[in-house]
Short mmCIF file of C-alpha atoms and ligand atoms in Angstrom, two decimals:
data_model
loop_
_atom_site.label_atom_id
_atom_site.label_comp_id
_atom_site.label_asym_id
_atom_site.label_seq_id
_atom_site.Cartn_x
_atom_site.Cartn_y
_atom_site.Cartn_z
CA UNK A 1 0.00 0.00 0.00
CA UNK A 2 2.44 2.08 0.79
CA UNK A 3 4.52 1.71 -2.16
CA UNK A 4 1.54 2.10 -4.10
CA UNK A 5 1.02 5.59 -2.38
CA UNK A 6 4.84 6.43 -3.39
CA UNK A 7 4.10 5.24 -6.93
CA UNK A 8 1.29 7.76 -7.01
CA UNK A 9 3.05 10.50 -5.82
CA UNK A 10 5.44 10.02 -8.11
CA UNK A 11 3.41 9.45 -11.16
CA UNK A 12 1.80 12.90 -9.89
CA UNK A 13 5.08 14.99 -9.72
CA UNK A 14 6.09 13.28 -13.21
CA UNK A 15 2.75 14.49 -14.48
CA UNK A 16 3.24 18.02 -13.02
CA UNK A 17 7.02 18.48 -14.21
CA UNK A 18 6.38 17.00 -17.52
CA UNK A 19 2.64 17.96 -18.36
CA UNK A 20 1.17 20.71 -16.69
CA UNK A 21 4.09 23.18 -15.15
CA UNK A 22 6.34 23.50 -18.65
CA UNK A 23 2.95 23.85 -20.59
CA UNK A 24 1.73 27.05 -17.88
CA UNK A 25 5.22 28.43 -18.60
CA UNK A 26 4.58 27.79 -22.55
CA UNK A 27 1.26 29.65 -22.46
CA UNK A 28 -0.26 26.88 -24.28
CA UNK A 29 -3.64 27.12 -23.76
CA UNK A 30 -4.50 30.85 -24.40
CA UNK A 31 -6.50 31.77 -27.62
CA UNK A 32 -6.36 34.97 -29.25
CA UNK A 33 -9.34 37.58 -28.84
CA UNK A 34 -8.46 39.69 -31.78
CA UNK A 35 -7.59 43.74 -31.31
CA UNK A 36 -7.74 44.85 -34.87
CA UNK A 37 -5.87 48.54 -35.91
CA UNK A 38 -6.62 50.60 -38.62
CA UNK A 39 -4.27 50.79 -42.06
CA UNK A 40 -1.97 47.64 -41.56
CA UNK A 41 0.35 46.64 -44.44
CA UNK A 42 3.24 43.71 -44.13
CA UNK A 43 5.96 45.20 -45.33
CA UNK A 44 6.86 44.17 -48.38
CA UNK A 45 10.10 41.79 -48.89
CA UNK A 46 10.11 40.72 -45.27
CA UNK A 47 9.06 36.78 -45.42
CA UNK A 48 12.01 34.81 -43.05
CA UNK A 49 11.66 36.79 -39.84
CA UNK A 50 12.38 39.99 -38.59
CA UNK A 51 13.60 39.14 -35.34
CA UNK A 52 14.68 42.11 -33.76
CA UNK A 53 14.13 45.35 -34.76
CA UNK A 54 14.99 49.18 -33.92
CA UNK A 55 14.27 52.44 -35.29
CA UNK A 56 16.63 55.41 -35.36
CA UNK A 57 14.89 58.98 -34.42
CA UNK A 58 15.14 59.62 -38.14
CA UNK A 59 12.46 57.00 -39.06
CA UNK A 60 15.17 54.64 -40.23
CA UNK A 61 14.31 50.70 -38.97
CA UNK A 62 17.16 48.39 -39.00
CA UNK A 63 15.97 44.80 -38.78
CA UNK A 64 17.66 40.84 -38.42
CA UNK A 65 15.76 38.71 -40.13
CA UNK A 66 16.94 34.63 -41.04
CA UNK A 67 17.41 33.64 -37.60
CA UNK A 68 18.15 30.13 -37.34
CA UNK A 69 17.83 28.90 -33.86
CA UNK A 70 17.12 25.50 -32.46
CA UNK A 71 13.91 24.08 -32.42
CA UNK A 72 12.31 27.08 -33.87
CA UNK A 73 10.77 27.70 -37.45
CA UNK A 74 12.82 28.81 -40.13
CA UNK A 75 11.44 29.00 -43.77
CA UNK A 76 14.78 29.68 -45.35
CA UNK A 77 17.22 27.24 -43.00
CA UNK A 78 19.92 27.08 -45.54
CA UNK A 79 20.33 30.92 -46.22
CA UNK A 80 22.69 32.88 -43.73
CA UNK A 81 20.60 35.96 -42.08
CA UNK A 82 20.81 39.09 -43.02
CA UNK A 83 20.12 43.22 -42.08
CA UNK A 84 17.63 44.63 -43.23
CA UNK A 85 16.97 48.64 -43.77
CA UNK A 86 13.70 50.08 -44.10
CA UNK A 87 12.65 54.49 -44.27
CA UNK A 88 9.40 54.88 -41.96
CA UNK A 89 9.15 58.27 -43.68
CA UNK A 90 7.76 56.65 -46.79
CA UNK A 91 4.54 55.71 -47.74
CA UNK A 92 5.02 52.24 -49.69
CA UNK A 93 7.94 51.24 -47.39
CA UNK A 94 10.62 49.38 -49.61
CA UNK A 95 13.13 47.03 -47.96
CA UNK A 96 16.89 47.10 -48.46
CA UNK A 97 19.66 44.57 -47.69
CA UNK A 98 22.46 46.49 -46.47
CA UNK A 99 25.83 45.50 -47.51
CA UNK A 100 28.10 44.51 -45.12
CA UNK A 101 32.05 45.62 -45.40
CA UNK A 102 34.98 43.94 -43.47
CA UNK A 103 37.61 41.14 -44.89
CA UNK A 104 37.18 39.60 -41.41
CA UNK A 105 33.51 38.84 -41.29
CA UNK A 106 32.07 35.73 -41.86
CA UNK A 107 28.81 36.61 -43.97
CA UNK A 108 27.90 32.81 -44.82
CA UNK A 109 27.41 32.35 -40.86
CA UNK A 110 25.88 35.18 -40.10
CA UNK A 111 22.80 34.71 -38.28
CA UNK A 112 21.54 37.51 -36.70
CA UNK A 113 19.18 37.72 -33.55
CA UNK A 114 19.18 40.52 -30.97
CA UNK A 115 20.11 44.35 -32.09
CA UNK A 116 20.72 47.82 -30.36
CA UNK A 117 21.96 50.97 -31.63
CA UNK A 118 24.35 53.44 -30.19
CA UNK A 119 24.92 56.88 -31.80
CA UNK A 120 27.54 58.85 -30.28
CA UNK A 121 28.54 62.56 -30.18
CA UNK A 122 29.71 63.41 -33.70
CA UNK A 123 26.13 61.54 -34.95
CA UNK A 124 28.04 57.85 -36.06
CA UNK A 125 25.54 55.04 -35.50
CA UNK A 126 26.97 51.88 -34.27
CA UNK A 127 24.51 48.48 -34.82
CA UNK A 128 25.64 45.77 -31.98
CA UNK A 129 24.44 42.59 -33.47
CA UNK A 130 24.01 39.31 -31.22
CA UNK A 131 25.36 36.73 -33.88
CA UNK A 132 25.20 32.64 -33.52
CA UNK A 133 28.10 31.88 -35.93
CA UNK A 134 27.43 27.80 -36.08
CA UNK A 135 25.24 28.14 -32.62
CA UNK A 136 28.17 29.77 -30.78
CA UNK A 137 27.24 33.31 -29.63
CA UNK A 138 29.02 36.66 -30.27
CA UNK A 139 28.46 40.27 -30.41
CA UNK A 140 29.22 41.58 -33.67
CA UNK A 141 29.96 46.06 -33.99
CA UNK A 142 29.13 47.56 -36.87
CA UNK A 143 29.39 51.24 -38.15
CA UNK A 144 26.37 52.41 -40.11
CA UNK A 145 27.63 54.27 -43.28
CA UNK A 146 24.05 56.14 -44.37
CA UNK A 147 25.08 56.79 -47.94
CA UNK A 148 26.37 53.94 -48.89
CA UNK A 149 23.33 52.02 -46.96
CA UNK A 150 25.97 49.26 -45.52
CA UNK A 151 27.97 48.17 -42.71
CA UNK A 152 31.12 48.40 -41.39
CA UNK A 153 32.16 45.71 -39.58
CA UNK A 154 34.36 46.81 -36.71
CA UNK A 155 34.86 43.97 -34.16
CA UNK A 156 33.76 40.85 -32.87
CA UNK A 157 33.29 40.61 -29.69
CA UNK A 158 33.28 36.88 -27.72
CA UNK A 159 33.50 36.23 -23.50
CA UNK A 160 32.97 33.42 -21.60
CA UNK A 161 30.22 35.34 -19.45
CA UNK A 162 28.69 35.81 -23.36
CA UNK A 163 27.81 32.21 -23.85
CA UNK A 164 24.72 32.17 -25.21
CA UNK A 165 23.22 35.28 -25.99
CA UNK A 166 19.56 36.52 -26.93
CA UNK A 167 19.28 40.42 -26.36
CA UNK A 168 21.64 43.48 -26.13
CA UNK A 169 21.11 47.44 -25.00
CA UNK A 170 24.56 49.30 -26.25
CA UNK A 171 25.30 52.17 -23.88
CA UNK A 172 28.32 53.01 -25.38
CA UNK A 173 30.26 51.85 -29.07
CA UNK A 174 31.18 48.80 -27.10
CA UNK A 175 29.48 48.71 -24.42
CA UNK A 176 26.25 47.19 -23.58
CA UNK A 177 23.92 45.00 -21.09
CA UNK A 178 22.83 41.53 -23.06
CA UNK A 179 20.49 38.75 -22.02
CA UNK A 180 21.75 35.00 -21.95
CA UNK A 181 19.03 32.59 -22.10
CA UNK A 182 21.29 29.67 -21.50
CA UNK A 183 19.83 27.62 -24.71
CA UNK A 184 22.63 27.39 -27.24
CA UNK A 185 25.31 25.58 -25.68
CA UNK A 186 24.40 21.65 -25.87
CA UNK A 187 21.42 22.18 -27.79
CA UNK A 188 19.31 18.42 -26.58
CA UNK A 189 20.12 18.40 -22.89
CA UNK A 190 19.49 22.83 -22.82
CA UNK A 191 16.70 22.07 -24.65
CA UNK A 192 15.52 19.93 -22.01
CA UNK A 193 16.48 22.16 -18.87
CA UNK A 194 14.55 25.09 -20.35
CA UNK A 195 11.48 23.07 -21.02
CA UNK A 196 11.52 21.43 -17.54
CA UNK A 197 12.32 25.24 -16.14
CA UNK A 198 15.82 24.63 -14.86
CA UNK A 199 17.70 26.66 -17.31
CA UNK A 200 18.27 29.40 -15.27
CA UNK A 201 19.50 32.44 -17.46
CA UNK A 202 21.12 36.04 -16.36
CA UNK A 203 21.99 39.65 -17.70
CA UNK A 204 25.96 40.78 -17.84
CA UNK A 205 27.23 44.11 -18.28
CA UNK A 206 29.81 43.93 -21.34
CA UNK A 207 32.82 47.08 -21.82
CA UNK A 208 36.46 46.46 -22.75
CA UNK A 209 37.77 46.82 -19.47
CA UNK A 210 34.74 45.44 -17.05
CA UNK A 211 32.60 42.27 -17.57
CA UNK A 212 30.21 41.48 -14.88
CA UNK A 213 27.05 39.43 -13.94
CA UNK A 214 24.66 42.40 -13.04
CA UNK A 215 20.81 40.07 -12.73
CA UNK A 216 20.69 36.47 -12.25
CA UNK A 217 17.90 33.50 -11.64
CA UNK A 218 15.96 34.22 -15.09
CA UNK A 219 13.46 32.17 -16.72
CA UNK A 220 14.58 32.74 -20.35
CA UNK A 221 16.07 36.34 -20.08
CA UNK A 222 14.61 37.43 -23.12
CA UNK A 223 14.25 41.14 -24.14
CA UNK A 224 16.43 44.09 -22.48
CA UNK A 225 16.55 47.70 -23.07
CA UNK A 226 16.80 50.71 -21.09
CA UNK A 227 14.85 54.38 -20.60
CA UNK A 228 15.17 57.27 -22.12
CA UNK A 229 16.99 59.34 -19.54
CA UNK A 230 18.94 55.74 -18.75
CA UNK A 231 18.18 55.21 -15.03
CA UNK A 232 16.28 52.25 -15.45
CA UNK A 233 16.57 49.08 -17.16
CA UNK A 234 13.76 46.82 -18.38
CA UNK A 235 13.98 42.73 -18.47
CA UNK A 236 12.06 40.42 -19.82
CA UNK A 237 11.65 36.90 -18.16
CA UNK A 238 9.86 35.31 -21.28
CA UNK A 239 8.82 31.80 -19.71
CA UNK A 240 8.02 33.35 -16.67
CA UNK A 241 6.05 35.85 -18.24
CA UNK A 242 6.79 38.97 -16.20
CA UNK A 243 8.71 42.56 -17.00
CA UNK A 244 11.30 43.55 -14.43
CA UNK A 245 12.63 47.44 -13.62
CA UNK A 246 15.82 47.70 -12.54
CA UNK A 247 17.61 50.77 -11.22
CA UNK A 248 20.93 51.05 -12.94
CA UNK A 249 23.66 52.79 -10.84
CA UNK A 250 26.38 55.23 -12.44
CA UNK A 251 28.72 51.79 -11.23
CA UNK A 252 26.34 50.06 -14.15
CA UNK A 253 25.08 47.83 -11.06
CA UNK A 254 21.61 46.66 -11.26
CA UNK A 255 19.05 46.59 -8.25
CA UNK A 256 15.32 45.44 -8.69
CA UNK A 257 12.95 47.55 -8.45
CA UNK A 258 9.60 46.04 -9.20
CA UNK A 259 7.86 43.80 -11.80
CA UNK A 260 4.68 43.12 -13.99
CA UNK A 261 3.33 40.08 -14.69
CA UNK A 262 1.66 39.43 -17.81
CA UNK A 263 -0.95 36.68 -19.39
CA UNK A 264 1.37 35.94 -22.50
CA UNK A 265 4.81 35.34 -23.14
CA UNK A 266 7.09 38.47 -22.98
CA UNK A 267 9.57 39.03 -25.36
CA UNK A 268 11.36 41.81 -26.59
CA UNK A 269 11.00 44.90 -25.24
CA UNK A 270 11.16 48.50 -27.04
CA UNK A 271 11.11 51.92 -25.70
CA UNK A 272 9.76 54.75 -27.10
CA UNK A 273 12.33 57.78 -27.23
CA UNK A 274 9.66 60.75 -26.30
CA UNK A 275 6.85 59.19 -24.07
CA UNK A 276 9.13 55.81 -22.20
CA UNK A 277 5.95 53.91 -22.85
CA UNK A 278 7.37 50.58 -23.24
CA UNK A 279 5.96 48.33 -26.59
CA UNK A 280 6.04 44.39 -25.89
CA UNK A 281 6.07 41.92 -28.18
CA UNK A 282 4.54 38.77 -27.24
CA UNK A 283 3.44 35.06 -27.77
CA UNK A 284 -0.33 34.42 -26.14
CA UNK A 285 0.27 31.01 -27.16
CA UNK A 286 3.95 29.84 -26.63
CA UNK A 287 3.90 26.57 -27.20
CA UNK A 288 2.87 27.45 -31.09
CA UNK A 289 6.49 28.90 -31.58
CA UNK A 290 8.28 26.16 -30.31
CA UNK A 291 6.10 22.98 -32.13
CA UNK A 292 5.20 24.80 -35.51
CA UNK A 293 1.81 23.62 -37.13
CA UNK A 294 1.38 25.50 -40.71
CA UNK A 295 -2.80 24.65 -39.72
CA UNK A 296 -2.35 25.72 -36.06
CA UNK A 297 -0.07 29.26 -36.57
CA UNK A 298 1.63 31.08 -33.26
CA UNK A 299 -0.10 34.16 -32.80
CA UNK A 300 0.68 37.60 -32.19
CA UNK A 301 0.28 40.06 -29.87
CA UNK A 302 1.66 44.02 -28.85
CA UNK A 303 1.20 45.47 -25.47
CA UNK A 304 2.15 48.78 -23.99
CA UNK A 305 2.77 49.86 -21.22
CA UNK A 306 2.68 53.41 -19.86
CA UNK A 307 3.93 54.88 -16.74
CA UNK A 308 5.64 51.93 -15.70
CA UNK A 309 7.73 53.68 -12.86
CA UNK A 310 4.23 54.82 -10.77
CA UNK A 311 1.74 52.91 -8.65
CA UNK A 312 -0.57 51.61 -11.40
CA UNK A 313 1.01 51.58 -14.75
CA UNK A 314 -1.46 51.28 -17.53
CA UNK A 315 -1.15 48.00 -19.54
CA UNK A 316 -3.10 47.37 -23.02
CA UNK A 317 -3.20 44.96 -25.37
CA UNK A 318 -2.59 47.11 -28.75
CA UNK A 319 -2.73 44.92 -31.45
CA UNK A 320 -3.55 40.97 -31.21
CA UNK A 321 -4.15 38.05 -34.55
CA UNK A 322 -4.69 34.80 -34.48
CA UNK A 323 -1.56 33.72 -36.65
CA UNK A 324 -3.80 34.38 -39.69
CA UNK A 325 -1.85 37.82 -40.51
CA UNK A 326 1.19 37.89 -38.76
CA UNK A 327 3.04 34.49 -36.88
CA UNK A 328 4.68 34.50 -33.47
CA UNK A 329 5.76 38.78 -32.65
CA UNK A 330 8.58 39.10 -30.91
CA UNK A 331 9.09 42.79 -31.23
CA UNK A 332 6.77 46.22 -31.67
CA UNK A 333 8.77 49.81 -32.31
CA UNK A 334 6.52 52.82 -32.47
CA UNK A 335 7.48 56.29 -34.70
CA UNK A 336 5.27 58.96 -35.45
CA UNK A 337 2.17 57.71 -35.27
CA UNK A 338 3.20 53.87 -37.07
CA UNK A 339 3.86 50.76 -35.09
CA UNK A 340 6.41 48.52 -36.93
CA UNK A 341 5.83 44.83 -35.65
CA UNK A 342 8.54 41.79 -36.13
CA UNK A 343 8.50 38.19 -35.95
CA UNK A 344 10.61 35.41 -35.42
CA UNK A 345 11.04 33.68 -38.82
CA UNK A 346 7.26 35.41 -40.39
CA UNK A 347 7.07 38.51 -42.18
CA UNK A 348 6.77 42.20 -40.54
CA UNK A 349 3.57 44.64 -40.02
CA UNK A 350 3.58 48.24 -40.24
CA UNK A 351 0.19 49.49 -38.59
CA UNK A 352 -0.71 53.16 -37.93
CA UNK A 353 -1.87 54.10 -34.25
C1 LIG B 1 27.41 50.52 -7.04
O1 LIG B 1 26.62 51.64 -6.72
C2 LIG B 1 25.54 51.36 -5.85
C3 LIG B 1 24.70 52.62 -5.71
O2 LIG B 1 25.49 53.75 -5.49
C4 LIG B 1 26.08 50.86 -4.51
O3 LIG B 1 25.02 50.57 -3.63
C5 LIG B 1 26.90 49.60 -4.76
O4 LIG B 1 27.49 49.16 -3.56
C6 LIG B 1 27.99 49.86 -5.80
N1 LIG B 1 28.58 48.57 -6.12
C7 LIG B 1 29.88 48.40 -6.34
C8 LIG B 1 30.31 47.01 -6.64
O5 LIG B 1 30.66 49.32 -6.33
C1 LIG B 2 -8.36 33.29 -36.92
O1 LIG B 2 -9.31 34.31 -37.04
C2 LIG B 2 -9.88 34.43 -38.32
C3 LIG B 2 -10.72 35.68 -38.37
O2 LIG B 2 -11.22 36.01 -37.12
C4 LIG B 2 -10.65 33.15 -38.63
O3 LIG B 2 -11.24 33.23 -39.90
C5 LIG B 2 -9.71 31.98 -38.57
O4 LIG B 2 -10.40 30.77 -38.73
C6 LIG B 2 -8.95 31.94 -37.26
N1 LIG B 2 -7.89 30.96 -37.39
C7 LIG B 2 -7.51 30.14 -36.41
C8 LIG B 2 -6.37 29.23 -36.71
O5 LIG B 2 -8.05 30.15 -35.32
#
């Protein structure tokens, strides 16, 4: 009888670590109420993903698209990844491929996944690609050269506290705060940690003279990025499905400050310049992007959030689809009045407010 009981109680915890606990963390129930906005277009070019995205304060959206990662979607899976260039300013958006310059860069591995941008004094715009060169992980630099739409490439940049990166915020032309999610390295047995929840993942602090651990204990550190005035930086735990604010200290130490918890998976995060609303991009139904079914599409979702930093920030759902129009946002950018949405291996949406 007693072993009997012990059986059960096993059989139970088996159930609840292999059933019920990694599916909550997937999301994989949730269906999609739609939240439809006016004058949406995909943009036009964009079919393989658009990953990550950011927009300059001139209306210029740089965007990595071909991600190859494991156990996720890719349409093109043979193709290396590339950046993409496209002017918010214009009315049929057109989509450029920007060259990329430098005898030491690999472009047949590139596969791009997180960006940031830094532009310092004199107005030079450097893009800080996370790259996953055959699965490895490194942060590429690159000097944006306007006129000749293409990219410099400057340095690569690898560290042993830089093992397996998802997301980056550049504070500087080498400087930044990245996200490991603690997936790449041993792809099968990772694979199996992060869907049981033990793949504990953490945020470093990256310059050429300091390297630090500044966060720890994640659940899939996914998106980072930071405010406006840069006292506070934004993480977010995708699996766990909750937005963290951290105080950053002149030191570029991190203490928490408070966090959000959300009914979808959280992914990247993107700040607008003149308000600091935050726009999320998210995955109501997680499990979608991680077991793709061409009948059964990952949908999308964008939330904002507004006054983050007071009592009762505001939190709305923006824009929300089935899978139908756009498959598995990760990432939503906002400039004058348009909301550029990206995916992980889908196409992109350009939506006006
Ligand atoms: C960094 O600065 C913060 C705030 O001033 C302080 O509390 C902390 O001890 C400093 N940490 C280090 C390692 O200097
Ligand atoms: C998604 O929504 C559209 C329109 O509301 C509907 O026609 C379609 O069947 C839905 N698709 C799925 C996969 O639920």
């Amino acid at each position: 009888c007693d072993r009997l009981h012990l059986l059960s109680l096993l059989t139970l915890w088996a159930i609840l670590f292999l059933f019920f606990f990694p599916r909550t963390r997937l999301n994989a129930f949730r269906e999609v109420t739609p939240v439809e906005l006016p004058n949406c277009n995909l943009v036009k070019g964009i079919e393989t993903g658009s990953e990550d995205l950011e927009i300059l304060p001139n209306g210029l959206a740089f965007i990595s698209s071909g991600l190859r990662y494991p156990g996720i979607k890719s349409f093109e899976p043979d193709k290396p990844g590339k950046m993409l260039l496209v002017d918010l300013n214009e009315e049929d958006q057109t989509v450029l491929e920007l060259k990329i310059i430098g005898s030491k860069f690999d472009e047949y591995s590139f596969n791009p996944h997180g960006i940031s941008t830094f532009t310092d004094e004199d107005n030079t715009v450097y893009l800080l690609v996370v790259n996953h060169p055959d699965f490895k992980s490194t942060v590429e630099v690159f000097k944006f050269q306007e006129e000749e739409k293409s990219l410099l490439h400057l340095k690569t940049i690898r560290h042993k506290l830089l093992p397996n990166l998802n997301d980056i915020v550049a504070v500087g032309p080498e400087h930044f705060y990245a996200t490991n999610d603690h997936y790449f390295t041993d792809v099968y047995l990772k694979s199996w940690e992060l869907y049981l929840g033990l793949a504990w993942s953490y945020v470093v602090y990256y310059s050429p003279t300091e390297v630090q651990v500044m966060a720890d204990g994640f659940d899939f550190a996914n998106g980072i990025n930071i405010s406006p005035d840069g006292k506070y930086v934004y993480i977010s735990e995708l699996l766990a499905h909750k937005i963290h604010v951290y105080e950053k200290h002149a030191n570029w130490t991190l203490t928490p400050l408070k966090s959000l918890d959300f009914n979808t998976l959280v992914d990247n995060i993107s700040v607008d310049p003149v308000t600091g609303d935050l726009w999320v991009g998210c995955h109501p139904n997680g499990i979608r992007i991680f077991f793709y079914d061409s009948e059964n599409p990952p949908a999308s979702e964008v939330i904002r959030i507004q006054n983050i930093l007071t009592e009762e920030p505001k939190v709305r759902v923006v824009y929300a689809d089935n899978g139908t129009v756009l498959q598995g946002s990760t990432v939503a950018s906002v400039y004058k009045g348009k909301l550029l949405v990206g995916t992980v291996f889908h196409k992109a949406l350009c939506c006006e407010l």
